[in-house]
PDB file of C-alpha atoms and ligand atoms in Angstrom:
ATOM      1  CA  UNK J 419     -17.985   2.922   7.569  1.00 98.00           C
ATOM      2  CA  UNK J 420     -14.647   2.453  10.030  1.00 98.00           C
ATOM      3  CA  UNK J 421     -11.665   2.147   8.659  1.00 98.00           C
ATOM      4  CA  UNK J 422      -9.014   0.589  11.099  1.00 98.00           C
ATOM      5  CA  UNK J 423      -5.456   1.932   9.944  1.00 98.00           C
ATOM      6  CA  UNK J 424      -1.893   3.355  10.838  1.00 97.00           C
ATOM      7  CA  UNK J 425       0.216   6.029   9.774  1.00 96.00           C
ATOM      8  CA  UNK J 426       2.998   3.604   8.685  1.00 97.00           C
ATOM      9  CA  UNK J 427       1.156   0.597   6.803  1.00 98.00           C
ATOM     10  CA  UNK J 428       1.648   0.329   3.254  1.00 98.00           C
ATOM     11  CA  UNK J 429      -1.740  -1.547   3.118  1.00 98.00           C
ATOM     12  CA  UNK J 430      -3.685   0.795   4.922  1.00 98.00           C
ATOM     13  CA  UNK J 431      -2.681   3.482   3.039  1.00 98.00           C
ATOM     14  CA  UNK J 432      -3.296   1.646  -0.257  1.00 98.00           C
ATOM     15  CA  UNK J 433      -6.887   1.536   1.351  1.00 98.00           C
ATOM     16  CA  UNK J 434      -7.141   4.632   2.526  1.00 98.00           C
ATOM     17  CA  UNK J 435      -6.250   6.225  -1.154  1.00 98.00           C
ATOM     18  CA  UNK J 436      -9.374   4.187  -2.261  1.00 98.00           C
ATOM     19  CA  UNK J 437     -11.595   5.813  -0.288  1.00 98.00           C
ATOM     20  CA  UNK J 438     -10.254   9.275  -1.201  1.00 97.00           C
ATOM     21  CA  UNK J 439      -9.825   8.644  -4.630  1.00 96.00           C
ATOM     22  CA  UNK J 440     -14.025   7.302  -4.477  1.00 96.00           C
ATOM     23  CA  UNK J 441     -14.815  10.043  -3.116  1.00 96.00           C
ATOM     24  CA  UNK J 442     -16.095   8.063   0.053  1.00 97.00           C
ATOM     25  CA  UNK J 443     -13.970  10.380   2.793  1.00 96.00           C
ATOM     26  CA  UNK J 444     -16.397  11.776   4.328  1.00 96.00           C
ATOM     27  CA  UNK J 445     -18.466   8.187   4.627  1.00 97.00           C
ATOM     28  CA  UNK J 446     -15.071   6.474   6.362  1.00 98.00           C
ATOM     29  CA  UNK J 447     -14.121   7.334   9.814  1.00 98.00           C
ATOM     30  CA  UNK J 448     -10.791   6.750  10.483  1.00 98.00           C
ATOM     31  CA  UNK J 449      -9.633   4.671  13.326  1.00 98.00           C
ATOM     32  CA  UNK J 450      -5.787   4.684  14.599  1.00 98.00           C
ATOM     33  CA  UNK J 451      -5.162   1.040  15.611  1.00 98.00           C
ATOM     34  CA  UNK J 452      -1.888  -0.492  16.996  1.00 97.00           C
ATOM     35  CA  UNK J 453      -1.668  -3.959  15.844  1.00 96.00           C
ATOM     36  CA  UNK J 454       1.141  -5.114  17.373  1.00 95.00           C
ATOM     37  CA  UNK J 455       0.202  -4.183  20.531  1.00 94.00           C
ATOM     38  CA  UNK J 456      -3.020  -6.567  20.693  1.00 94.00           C
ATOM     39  CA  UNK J 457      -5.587  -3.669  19.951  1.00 97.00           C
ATOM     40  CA  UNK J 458      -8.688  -4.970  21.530  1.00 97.00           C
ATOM     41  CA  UNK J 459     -10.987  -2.450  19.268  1.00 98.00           C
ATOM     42  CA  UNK J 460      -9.581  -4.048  15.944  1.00 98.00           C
ATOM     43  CA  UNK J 461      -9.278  -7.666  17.298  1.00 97.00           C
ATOM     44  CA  UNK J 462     -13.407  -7.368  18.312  1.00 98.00           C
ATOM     45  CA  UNK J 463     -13.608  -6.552  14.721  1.00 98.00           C
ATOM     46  CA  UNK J 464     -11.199  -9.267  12.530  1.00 97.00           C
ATOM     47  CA  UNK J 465      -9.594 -12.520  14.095  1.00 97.00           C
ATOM     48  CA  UNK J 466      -6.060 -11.685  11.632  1.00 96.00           C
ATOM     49  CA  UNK J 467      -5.738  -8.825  14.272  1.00 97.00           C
ATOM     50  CA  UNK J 468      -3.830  -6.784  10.851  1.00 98.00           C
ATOM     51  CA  UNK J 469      -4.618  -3.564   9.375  1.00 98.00           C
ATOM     52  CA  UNK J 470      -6.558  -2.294   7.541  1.00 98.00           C
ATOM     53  CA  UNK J 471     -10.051  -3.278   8.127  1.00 98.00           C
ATOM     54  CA  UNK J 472     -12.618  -1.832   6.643  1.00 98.00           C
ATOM     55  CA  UNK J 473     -15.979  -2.346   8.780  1.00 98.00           C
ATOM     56  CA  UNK J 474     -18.840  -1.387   6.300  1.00 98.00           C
ATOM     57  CA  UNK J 475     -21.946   0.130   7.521  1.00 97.00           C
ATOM     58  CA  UNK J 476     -23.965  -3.220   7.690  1.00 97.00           C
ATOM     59  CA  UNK J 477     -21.473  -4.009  10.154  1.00 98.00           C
ATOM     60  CA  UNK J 478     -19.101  -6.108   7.494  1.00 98.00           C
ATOM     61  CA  UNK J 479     -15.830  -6.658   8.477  1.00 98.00           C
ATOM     62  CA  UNK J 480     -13.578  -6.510   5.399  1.00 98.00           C
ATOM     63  CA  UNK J 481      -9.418  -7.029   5.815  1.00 98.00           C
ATOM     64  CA  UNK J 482      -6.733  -7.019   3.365  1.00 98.00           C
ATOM     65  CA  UNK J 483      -6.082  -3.935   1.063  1.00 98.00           C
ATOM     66  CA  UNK J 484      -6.789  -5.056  -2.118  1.00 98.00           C
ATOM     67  CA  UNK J 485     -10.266  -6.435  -1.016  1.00 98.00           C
ATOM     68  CA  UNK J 486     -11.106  -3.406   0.504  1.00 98.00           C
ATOM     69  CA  UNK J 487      -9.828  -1.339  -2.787  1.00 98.00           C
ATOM     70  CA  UNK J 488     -12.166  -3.714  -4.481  1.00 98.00           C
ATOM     71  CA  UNK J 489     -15.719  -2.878  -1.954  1.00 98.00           C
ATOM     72  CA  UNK J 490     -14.671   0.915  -2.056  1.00 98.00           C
ATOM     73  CA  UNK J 491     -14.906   0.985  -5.795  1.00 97.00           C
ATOM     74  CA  UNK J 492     -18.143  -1.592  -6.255  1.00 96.00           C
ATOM     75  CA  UNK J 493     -19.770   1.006  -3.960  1.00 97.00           C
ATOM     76  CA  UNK J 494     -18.911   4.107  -5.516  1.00 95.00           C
ATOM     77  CA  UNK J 495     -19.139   6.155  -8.806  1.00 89.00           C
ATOM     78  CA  UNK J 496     -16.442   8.033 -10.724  1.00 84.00           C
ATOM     79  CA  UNK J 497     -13.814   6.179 -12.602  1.00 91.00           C
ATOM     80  CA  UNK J 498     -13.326   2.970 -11.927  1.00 96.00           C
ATOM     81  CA  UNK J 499      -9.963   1.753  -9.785  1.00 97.00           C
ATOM     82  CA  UNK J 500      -9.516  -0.799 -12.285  1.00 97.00           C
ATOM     83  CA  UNK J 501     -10.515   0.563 -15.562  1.00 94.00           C
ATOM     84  CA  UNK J 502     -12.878  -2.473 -17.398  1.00 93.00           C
ATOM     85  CA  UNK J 503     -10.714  -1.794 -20.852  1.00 94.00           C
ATOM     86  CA  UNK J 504      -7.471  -2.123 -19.210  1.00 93.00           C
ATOM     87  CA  UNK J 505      -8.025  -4.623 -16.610  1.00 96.00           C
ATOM     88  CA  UNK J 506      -5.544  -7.079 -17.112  1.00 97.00           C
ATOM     89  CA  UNK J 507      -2.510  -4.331 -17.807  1.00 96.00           C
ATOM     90  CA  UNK J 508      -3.886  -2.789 -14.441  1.00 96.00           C
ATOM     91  CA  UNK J 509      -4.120  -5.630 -12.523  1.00 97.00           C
ATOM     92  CA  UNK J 510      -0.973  -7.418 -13.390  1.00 97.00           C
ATOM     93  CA  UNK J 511       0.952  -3.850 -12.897  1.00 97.00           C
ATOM     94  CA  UNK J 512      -0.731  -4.108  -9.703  1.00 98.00           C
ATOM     95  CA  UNK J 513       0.769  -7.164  -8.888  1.00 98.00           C
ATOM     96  CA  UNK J 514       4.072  -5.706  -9.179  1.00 98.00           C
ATOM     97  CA  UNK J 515       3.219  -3.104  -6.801  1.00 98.00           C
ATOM     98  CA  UNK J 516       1.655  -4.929  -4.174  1.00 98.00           C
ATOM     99  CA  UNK J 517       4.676  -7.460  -4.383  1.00 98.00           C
ATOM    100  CA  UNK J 518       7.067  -4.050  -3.964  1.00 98.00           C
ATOM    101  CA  UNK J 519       4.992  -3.439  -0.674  1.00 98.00           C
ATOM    102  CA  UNK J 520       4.770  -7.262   0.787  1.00 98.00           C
ATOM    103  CA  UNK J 521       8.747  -7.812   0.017  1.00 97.00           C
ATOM    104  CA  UNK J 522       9.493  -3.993   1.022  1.00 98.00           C
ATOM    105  CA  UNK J 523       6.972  -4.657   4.209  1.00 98.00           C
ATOM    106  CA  UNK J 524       8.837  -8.732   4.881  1.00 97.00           C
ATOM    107  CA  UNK J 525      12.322  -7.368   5.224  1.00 97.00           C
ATOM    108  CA  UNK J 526      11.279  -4.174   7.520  1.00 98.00           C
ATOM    109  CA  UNK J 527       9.595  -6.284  10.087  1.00 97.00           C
ATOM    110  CA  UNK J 528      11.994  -9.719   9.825  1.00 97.00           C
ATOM    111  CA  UNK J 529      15.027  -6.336  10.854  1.00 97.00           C
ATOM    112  CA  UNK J 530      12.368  -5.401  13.339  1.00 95.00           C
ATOM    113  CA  UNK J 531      12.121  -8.396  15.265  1.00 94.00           C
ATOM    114  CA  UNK J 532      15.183 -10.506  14.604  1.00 94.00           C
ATOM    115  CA  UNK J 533      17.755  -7.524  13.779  1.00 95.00           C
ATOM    116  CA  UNK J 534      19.499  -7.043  10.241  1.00 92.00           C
ATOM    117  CA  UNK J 535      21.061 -10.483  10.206  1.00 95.00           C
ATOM    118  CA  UNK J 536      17.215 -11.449   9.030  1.00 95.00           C
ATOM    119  CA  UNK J 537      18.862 -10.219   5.501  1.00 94.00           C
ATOM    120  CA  UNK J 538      21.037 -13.008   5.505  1.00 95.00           C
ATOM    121  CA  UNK J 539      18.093 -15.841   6.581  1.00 95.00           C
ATOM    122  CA  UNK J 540      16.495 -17.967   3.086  1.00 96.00           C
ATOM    123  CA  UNK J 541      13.671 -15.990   3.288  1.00 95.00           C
ATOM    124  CA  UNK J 542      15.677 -12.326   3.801  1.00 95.00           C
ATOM    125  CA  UNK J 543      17.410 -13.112   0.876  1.00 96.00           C
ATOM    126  CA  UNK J 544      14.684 -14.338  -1.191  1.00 97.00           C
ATOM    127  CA  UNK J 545      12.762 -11.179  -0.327  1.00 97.00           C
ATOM    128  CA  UNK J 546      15.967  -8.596  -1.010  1.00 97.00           C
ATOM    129  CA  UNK J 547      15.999 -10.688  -4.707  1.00 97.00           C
ATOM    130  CA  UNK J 548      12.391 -10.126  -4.950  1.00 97.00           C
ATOM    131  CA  UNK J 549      12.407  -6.174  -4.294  1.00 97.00           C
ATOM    132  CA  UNK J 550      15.810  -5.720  -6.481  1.00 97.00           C
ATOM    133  CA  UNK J 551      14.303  -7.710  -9.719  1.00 98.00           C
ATOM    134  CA  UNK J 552      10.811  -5.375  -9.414  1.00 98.00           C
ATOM    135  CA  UNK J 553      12.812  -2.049  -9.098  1.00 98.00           C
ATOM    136  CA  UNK J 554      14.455  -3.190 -11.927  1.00 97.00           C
ATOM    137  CA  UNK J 555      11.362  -3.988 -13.670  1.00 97.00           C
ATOM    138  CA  UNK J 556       9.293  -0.692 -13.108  1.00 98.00           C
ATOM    139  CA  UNK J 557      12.770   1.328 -13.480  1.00 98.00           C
ATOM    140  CA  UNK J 558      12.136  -0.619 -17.512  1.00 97.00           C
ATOM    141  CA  UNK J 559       8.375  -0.197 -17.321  1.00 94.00           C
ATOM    142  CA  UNK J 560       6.868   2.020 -15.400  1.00 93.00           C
ATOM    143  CA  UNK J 561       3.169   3.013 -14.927  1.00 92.00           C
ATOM    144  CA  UNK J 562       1.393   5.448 -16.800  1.00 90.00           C
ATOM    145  CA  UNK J 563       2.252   8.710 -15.812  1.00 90.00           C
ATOM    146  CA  UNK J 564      -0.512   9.919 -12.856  1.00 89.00           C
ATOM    147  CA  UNK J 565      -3.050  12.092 -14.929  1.00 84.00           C
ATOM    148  CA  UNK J 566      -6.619  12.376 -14.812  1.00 80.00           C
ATOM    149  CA  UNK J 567      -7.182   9.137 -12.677  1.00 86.00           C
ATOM    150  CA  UNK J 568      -5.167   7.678 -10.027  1.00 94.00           C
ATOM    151  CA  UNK J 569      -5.767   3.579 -10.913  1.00 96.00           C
ATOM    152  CA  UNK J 570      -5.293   0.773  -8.830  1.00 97.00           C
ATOM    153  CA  UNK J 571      -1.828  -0.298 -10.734  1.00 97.00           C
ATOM    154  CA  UNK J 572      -0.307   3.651 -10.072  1.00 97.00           C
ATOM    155  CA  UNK J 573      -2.130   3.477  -6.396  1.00 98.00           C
ATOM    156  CA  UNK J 574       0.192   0.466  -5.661  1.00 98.00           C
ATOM    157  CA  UNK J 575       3.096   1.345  -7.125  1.00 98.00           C
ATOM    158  CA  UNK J 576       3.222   4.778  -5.569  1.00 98.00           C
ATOM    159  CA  UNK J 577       2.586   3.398  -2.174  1.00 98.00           C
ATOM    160  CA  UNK J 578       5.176   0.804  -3.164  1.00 98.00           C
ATOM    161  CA  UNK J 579       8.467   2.637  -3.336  1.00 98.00           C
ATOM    162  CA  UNK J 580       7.362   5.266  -1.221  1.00 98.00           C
ATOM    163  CA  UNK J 581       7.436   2.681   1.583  1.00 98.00           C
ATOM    164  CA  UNK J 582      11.046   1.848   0.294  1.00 98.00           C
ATOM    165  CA  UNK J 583      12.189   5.195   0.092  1.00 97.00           C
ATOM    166  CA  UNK J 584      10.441   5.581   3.679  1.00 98.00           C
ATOM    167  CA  UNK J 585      11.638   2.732   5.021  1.00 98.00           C
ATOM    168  CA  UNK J 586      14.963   1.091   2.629  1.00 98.00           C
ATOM    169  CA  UNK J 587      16.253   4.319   1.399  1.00 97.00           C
ATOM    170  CA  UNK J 588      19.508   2.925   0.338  1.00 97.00           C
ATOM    171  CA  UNK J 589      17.327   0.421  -1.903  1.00 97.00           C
ATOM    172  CA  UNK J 590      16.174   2.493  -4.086  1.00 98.00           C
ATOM    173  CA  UNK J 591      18.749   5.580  -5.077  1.00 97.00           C
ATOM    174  CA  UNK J 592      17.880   8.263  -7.333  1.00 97.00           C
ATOM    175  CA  UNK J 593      21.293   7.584  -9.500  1.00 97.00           C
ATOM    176  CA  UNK J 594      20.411   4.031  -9.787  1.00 97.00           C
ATOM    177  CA  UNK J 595      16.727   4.746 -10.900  1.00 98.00           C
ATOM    178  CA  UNK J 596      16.012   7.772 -12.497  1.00 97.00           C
ATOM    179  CA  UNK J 597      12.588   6.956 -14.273  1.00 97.00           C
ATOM    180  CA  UNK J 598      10.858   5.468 -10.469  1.00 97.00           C
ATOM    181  CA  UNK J 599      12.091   8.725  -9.481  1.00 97.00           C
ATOM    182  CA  UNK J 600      10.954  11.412 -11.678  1.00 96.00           C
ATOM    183  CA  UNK J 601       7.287   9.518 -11.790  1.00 97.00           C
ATOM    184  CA  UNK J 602       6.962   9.203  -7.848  1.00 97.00           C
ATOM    185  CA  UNK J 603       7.851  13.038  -8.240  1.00 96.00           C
ATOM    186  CA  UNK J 604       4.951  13.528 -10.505  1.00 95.00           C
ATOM    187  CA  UNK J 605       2.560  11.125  -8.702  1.00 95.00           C
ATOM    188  CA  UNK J 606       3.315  12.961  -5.442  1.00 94.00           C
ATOM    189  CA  UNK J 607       1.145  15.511  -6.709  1.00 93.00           C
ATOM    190  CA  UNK J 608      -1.578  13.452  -7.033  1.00 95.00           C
ATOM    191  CA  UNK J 609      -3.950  14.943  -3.810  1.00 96.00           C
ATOM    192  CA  UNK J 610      -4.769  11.221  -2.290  1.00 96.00           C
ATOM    193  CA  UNK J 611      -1.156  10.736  -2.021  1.00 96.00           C
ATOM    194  CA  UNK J 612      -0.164  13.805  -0.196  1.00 95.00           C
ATOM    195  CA  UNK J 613      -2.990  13.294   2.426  1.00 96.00           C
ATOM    196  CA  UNK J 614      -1.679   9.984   3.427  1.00 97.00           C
ATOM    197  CA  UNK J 615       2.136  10.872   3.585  1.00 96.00           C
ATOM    198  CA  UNK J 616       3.998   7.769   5.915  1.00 97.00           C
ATOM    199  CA  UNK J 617       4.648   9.551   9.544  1.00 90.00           C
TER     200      UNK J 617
HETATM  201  N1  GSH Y 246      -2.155  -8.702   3.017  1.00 50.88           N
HETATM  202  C1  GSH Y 246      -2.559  -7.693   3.954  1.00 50.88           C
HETATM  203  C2  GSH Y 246      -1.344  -7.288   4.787  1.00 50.88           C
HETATM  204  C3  GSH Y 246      -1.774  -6.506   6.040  1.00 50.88           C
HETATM  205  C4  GSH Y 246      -0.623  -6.372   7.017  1.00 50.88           C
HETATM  206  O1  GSH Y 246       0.366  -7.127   7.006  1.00 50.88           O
HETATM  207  N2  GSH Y 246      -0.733  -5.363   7.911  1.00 50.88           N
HETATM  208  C5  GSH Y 246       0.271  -5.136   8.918  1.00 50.88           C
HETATM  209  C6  GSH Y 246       0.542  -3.652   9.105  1.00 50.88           C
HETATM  210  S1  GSH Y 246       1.416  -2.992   7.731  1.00 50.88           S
HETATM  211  C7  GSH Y 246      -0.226  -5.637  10.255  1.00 50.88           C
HETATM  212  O2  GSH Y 246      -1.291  -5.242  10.679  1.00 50.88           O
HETATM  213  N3  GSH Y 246       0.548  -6.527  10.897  1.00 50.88           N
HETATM  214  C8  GSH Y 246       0.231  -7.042  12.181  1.00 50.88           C
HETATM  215  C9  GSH Y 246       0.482  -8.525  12.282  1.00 50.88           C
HETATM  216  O3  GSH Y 246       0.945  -9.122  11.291  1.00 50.88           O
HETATM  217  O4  GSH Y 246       0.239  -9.081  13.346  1.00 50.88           O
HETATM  218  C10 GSH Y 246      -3.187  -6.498   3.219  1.00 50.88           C
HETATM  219  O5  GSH Y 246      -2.977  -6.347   2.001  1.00 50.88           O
HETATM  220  O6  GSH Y 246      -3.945  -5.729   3.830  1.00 50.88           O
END
């Protein structure tokens, strides 16, 4: 299998930790891709011209993380990304995560391309809202502390804020959340995340 990815994606790495955490490493070769400069490679491969894409090895082009997350596990053994007793808590935790990396991911590129006054556009504001009500959420309720497995919900909410703190530092202060902290501390030690550190 290819996997087309970055160093700085959010979405690839939430893809990237499914493979490790399947045990699959060894079947995915990794492929550096530069979306946003047209890569022909990854455009041959998917018409959204995004990372990641996961080509499987009947020649399957899969995008978008969570789909991939999905294959990765279907095709794989050991516990299950989204544990079958817990799949609703897991999935709807995972919701909150993947939201923290969309908002997170909307305000970094709108400041990209159209400078920090983006912030101040409907949509910059709407997304800011977004990202300050789910701090506040998982600073209330956050996920189960990273132990035996590393599950979907924790997989998305550790790739989550560390693309804030990566990216929005000032977002997300250690004063102002203490609990996000201390268990992004913890899941840091968690050997899928350390492999796929933002660069
Ligand atoms: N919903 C997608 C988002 C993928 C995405 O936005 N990827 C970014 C990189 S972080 C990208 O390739 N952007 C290029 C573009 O939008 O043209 C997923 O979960 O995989």
């Amino acid at each position: 299998m290819q996997l087309f990815l970055n160093t700085t994606s959010p979405f690839a790495r939430v893809a990237r930790i499914a493979a490790l955490e399947k045990g699959l490493a060894e079947r995915v070769q990794l492929v550096w891709s530069d979306p946003w400069n047209h890569d022909p490679a990854l455009l041959a491969v998917h018409p959204q011209l995004r990372i990641p894409v996961l080509v499987t090895d009947e020649g399957q082009a899969i995008a978008e993380s969570l789909l991939i997350a999905q294959y990765l596990d279907q095709i794989s053994t050991g516990p299950a990304l989204v544990p079958p007793t817990q799949c609703a808590a897991v999935l709807a935790q995972a919701s909150v995560g993947y939201g923290l990396m969309e908002a997170a991911f909307a305000v970094v590129i709108a400041r990209k391309y159209q400078g920090t006054e983006a912030d101040a556009s409907v949509l910059g504001q709407r997304r800011l809202a977004a990202l300050g009500r789910t701090l506040a959420q998982l600073e209330q309720t956050p996920p189960r502390p990273v132990g035996a497995d590393f599950s979907l919900d924790q997989i998305t909410v550790a790739v989550g804020l560390e693309y804030v703190r990566f990216r929005l530092p000032a977002l997300l202060p250690a004063d102002a959340y203490p609990r996000l902290h201390a268990w992004l501390e913890a899941a840091r030690q968690r050997p899928s995340l350390h492999a796929t550190r933002f660069e």
